Amino acid sequence: MSLSLFDLFKIGIGPSSSHTVGPMVAARRFLSGLDAAGRFDALAAVTVEIYGSLALTGRGHATDTAIILGLAGETPDGVEPDAITGIVEGVRLSKRLAALGRRLIAFDPETDLVWRMGDTLPHHTNGLHFTARDGAGAVLAAESFYSIGGGFVVSGAETEARAGDAPVHGDRGPLPHPFTTGADLIALTEATGLSIADIVRQNEHALWGPAETTRRLEAIKAAMLGAVDRGLATDGALPGRLTRRRAADLARRLAERAGANTLPALDGFERLSAYAIAVNEENAAGGRIVTAPTNGAAGIVPAVLAWLLRHSGTGSEAAADTLLFTAAAIGMLYKLNASISGAEVGCQGEVGVASSMAAGGLAAALGGTPAQVENAAEIAMEHHLGMTCDPVAGLVQIPCIERNAMGAVKAVNAALLALAGDGRHVVSLDTVIRTMKETGHDMQSKYKETSLGGLAVNVPVC
């Protein structure tokens, strides 16, 4: 089984990879399957039942919007953010939907989206069940899907075929340098003399070819830095009226202080925080971002990337590529051996994983050895263990946006700490990944993206 950098870094829209991107993919996939089976022309109606965490916090995470878009044939990387409101409002008002963009069917979001509060499907808390019917009401197809974090989606049949609720990953064939653990990765660097980034680069070349790998990577970098810059330039309230954007104001204050007698280190960390907040404000507003590895944690890797390129004094396109290839390797380890789903293991699986990825990537970009890279990734996660996912009002805003700033700062600090050492460390990356998974499984469900505990119930929302 193989994972790609482009599985971890996917261009999409906010506010959530598991609650927005995943359901959109699942909805489109369900109707595409109906089409492939030759039954699409009989389609007259679709009902979607929404379970678990998707039901409890789905309205705040735009799950309903995402399902409508997916049924209409839109994709996370293709839909224009500015067009979303018009598409969804058109369906709500007309109570009709152009399935896959070409067959008009009856669809009323008030009745055809069924929120199963408190109920879950067998294999994951983020569950969806689709039922398609013909004009006489007969069932044409029915299928369950699970949004398992980071925009990854699996069907119920796929999950059952692979031993219950085990994660499912695309099998694209053999890679030149396969690895599933941190120990594997370090052993590969020792056996081949390659860096972690070069190992991932060669694997991606085997999957996509050098030219396509470069094209895709450039698109990812452009989308990440574009989200930073849009966020820094945009003011106003975020959806839900819970909070207002702050990144643009932070950027103005930093610009006004330019050239003043301030501590360069503090100035750099303030810019790092502003970059992370900018991206997650774009995410909260439903804008174009990159899952890295999730939407809720999408600001951390781009913020560290921007910091590397604009403020580190050692940034280059080659260093940026090294950061992303290395970060992807670390993200793959978490995806393969634990989880990147806040609904499954809490925010340690989102902000914690993103910080770990960014820390390792930055250590590599700054010239660290594979052992120092592993140490940086481990340090960053070690200090996110136990972090809950408790979004106020079910929105990806409080505490999510500020957590990205804190995760980015921790990532840089972890990289610097690791680079100050010789790579020897007591706790391995594999150990901290295993610990994160165990901690997440021990965590009460009310702290895992349900908005039933923590800040979500202790902060009054009027």
Coordinates of N, CA, C and O in Angstrom, one line a residue, residues 132-209:
A132 N -30.3 6.1 -3.2 CA -30.8 6.7 -4.4 C -32.1 5.9 -4.8 O -32.1 4.7 -4.7
R133 N -33.1 6.7 -5.3 CA -34.4 6.1 -5.6 C -34.8 6.5 -7.0 O -34.4 7.6 -7.5
D134 N -35.6 5.7 -7.7 CA -36.2 6.0 -9.0 C -37.5 6.8 -8.8 O -37.9 7.0 -7.6
G135 N -38.2 7.1 -9.9 CA -39.4 7.8 -9.8 C -40.5 7.1 -9.1 O -41.4 7.8 -8.5
A136 N -40.5 5.8 -9.0 CA -41.5 5.1 -8.2 C -41.1 4.9 -6.8 O -41.9 4.2 -6.0
G137 N -40.0 5.4 -6.4 CA -39.5 5.2 -5.0 C -38.7 4.0 -4.7 O -38.3 3.7 -3.6
A138 N -38.5 3.2 -5.7 CA -37.7 2.0 -5.5 C -36.2 2.3 -5.4 O -35.7 3.3 -6.0
V139 N -35.5 1.6 -4.5 CA -34.1 1.9 -4.2 C -33.2 1.4 -5.4 O -33.3 0.3 -5.8
L140 N -32.5 2.4 -6.0 CA -31.5 2.0 -7.0 C -30.2 1.6 -6.5 O -29.5 0.8 -7.0
A141 N -29.8 2.3 -5.4 CA -28.5 1.9 -4.7 C -28.5 2.5 -3.3 O -29.2 3.6 -3.1
A142 N -27.8 1.9 -2.4 CA -27.6 2.4 -1.0 C -26.2 2.1 -0.6 O -25.7 0.9 -0.8
E143 N -25.5 3.0 -0.1 CA -24.1 2.8 0.3 C -23.6 3.7 1.4 O -24.1 4.9 1.5
S144 N -22.8 3.2 2.3 CA -22.2 4.0 3.4 C -20.8 4.4 3.1 O -20.1 3.7 2.4
F145 N -20.4 5.6 3.5 CA -19.1 6.1 3.4 C -18.6 6.7 4.7 O -19.4 7.1 5.5
Y146 N -17.3 6.7 4.8 CA -16.6 7.2 6.0 C -15.6 8.3 5.6 O -14.8 8.0 4.8
S147 N -15.7 9.4 6.3 CA -14.7 10.5 6.1 C -13.7 10.3 7.2 O -13.9 10.8 8.3
I148 N -12.5 9.8 6.9 CA -11.6 9.3 8.0 C -10.5 10.3 8.3 O -9.5 10.0 8.9
G149 N -10.6 11.6 7.8 CA -9.7 12.6 8.1 C -8.8 13.0 6.9 O -8.4 12.1 6.1
G150 N -8.5 14.3 6.8 CA -7.6 14.8 5.8 C -8.2 14.7 4.4 O -7.5 14.7 3.4
G151 N -9.6 14.5 4.3 CA -10.2 14.4 3.0 C -10.2 13.0 2.5 O -10.8 12.7 1.4
F152 N -9.7 12.0 3.2 CA -9.7 10.6 2.8 C -11.1 10.1 3.0 O -11.8 10.3 4.1
V153 N -11.6 9.3 2.1 CA -12.9 8.7 2.1 C -12.9 7.2 1.8 O -12.2 6.9 0.8
V154 N -13.6 6.4 2.5 CA -13.7 5.0 2.2 C -15.1 4.6 2.3 O -15.9 5.1 3.1
S155 N -15.5 3.6 1.5 CA -16.9 3.0 1.6 C -16.9 2.0 2.7 O -15.9 1.5 3.1
G156 N -18.2 1.7 3.1 CA -18.4 0.6 4.0 C -17.8 -0.7 3.5 O -17.2 -1.4 4.3
A157 N -18.0 -1.0 2.3 CA -17.6 -2.2 1.7 C -16.1 -2.3 1.7 O -15.5 -3.4 2.0
E158 N -15.4 -1.2 1.4 CA -13.9 -1.2 1.4 C -13.4 -1.4 2.8 O -12.4 -2.2 3.0
T159 N -14.0 -0.8 3.8 CA -13.6 -0.9 5.2 C -13.8 -2.4 5.7 O -12.9 -2.9 6.3
E160 N -14.9 -3.0 5.4 CA -15.2 -4.3 5.8 C -14.2 -5.3 5.1 O -13.8 -6.3 5.7
A161 N -13.9 -5.0 3.9 CA -13.0 -5.9 3.2 C -11.6 -5.9 3.7 O -10.8 -6.8 3.4
R162 N -11.3 -4.9 4.5 CA -9.9 -4.7 5.0 C -9.9 -4.7 6.5 O -9.4 -3.9 7.2
A163 N -10.6 -5.7 7.1 CA -10.6 -6.0 8.5 C -11.1 -4.9 9.3 O -10.4 -4.2 10.0
G164 N -12.4 -4.7 9.2 CA -13.1 -3.7 10.1 C -12.8 -2.3 9.8 O -12.9 -1.8 8.7
D165 N -12.3 -1.6 10.9 CA -12.2 -0.1 10.7 C -10.7 0.3 10.5 O -10.3 1.4 10.7
A166 N -9.9 -0.6 9.9 CA -8.5 -0.2 9.6 C -8.5 0.8 8.5 O -9.4 0.8 7.6
P167 N -7.6 1.8 8.5 CA -7.5 2.8 7.5 C -7.3 2.1 6.1 O -6.6 1.1 6.0
V168 N -7.8 2.7 5.1 CA -7.7 2.2 3.7 C -6.9 3.3 2.9 O -7.2 4.4 3.0
H169 N -5.9 2.8 2.2 CA -5.1 3.7 1.4 C -5.0 3.1 0.0 O -5.0 1.9 -0.2
G170 N -4.9 4.0 -1.0 CA -4.8 3.5 -2.4 C -3.5 2.7 -2.6 O -2.4 3.1 -2.2
D171 N -3.7 1.6 -3.3 CA -2.5 0.7 -3.6 C -2.1 1.0 -5.0 O -2.8 0.6 -6.0
R172 N -1.1 1.8 -5.2 CA -0.6 2.2 -6.6 C 0.5 1.4 -7.1 O 1.1 1.7 -8.1
G173 N 0.8 0.3 -6.4 CA 1.9 -0.5 -6.9 C 3.2 -0.3 -6.1 O 3.2 0.5 -5.2
P174 N 4.2 -1.0 -6.4 CA 5.5 -1.0 -5.6 C 6.2 0.4 -5.8 O 6.2 1.0 -6.9
L175 N 6.8 0.8 -4.7 CA 7.6 2.0 -4.7 C 9.1 1.7 -4.6 O 9.4 0.6 -4.0
P176 N 10.0 2.5 -5.1 CA 11.4 2.2 -5.0 C 11.9 2.2 -3.5 O 12.8 1.4 -3.2
H177 N 11.2 3.0 -2.6 CA 11.7 3.1 -1.2 C 10.5 3.0 -0.3 O 10.1 4.0 0.3
P178 N 9.9 1.8 -0.2 CA 8.7 1.7 0.7 C 9.1 1.8 2.2 O 10.1 1.4 2.6
F179 N 8.2 2.5 3.0 CA 8.4 2.5 4.4 C 7.1 2.7 5.1 O 6.1 3.2 4.5
T180 N 7.0 2.2 6.3 CA 5.7 2.3 7.1 C 6.0 2.9 8.5 O 5.0 3.2 9.2
T181 N 7.2 2.9 8.9 CA 7.6 3.4 10.3 C 8.7 4.4 10.2 O 9.5 4.4 9.2
G182 N 8.9 5.1 11.3 CA 10.1 6.0 11.3 C 11.4 5.2 11.3 O 12.3 5.7 10.7
A183 N 11.4 4.1 11.9 CA 12.6 3.2 11.9 C 12.9 2.8 10.5 O 14.1 2.8 10.1
D184 N 11.9 2.4 9.7 CA 12.1 2.1 8.3 C 12.7 3.2 7.6 O 13.7 3.1 6.8
L185 N 12.2 4.4 7.8 CA 12.7 5.6 7.1 C 14.1 5.9 7.4 O 14.9 6.2 6.5
I186 N 14.5 5.9 8.7 CA 15.9 6.1 9.1 C 16.8 5.0 8.5 O 17.9 5.3 8.0
A187 N 16.3 3.8 8.5 CA 17.1 2.7 7.9 C 17.4 2.9 6.4 O 18.4 2.6 5.9
L188 N 16.3 3.4 5.7 CA 16.5 3.7 4.3 C 17.5 4.7 4.0 O 18.3 4.6 3.1
T189 N 17.5 5.8 4.9 CA 18.5 6.8 4.7 C 19.9 6.3 4.9 O 20.9 6.7 4.2
E190 N 20.1 5.4 5.8 CA 21.4 4.8 6.1 C 21.8 3.9 5.0 O 23.0 3.8 4.6
A191 N 20.9 3.1 4.5 CA 21.2 2.1 3.5 C 21.5 2.8 2.1 O 22.3 2.2 1.3
T192 N 20.8 3.8 1.8 CA 20.9 4.4 0.5 C 21.8 5.7 0.4 O 22.2 6.1 -0.7
G193 N 22.0 6.3 1.6 CA 22.7 7.6 1.6 C 21.8 8.8 1.1 O 22.3 9.9 1.0
L194 N 20.5 8.5 0.9 CA 19.6 9.5 0.5 C 19.0 10.3 1.8 O 18.9 9.7 2.8
S195 N 18.6 11.5 1.6 CA 17.8 12.2 2.6 C 16.4 11.7 2.6 O 15.9 11.0 1.7
I196 N 15.7 12.1 3.7 CA 14.2 11.7 3.7 C 13.5 12.4 2.5 O 12.7 11.7 1.9
A197 N 13.8 13.6 2.3 CA 13.2 14.3 1.1 C 13.5 13.6 -0.2 O 12.5 13.4 -1.0
D198 N 14.7 13.1 -0.4 CA 15.0 12.4 -1.7 C 14.3 11.1 -1.8 O 13.9 10.7 -2.9
I199 N 14.1 10.4 -0.6 CA 13.4 9.2 -0.6 C 11.9 9.4 -1.1 O 11.4 8.7 -2.0
V200 N 11.3 10.4 -0.5 CA 9.9 10.7 -0.9 C 9.9 11.2 -2.4 O 9.0 10.8 -3.2
R201 N 10.8 12.0 -2.8 CA 10.9 12.5 -4.1 C 10.9 11.4 -5.1 O 10.2 11.4 -6.1
Q202 N 11.8 10.4 -4.9 CA 11.9 9.3 -5.8 C 10.7 8.4 -5.8 O 10.3 7.9 -6.9
N203 N 10.0 8.3 -4.7 CA 8.8 7.6 -4.7 C 7.7 8.3 -5.5 O 6.9 7.7 -6.2
E204 N 7.6 9.6 -5.3 CA 6.7 10.4 -6.1 C 7.0 10.3 -7.6 O 6.0 10.2 -8.4
H205 N 8.2 10.3 -8.0 CA 8.6 10.2 -9.4 C 8.1 8.8 -9.9 O 7.7 8.7 -11.1
A206 N 8.2 7.8 -9.1 CA 7.7 6.5 -9.5 C 6.2 6.5 -9.7 O 5.7 5.8 -10.6
L207 N 5.5 7.3 -8.9 CA 4.0 7.3 -9.0 C 3.5 8.2 -10.1 O 2.6 7.8 -10.8
W208 N 4.2 9.3 -10.3 CA 3.6 10.3 -11.2 C 4.6 10.7 -12.3 O 4.1 11.4 -13.3
G209 N 5.8 10.4 -12.2 CA 6.8 10.9 -13.1 C 7.4 12.3 -12.7 O 6.7 13.0 -12.0

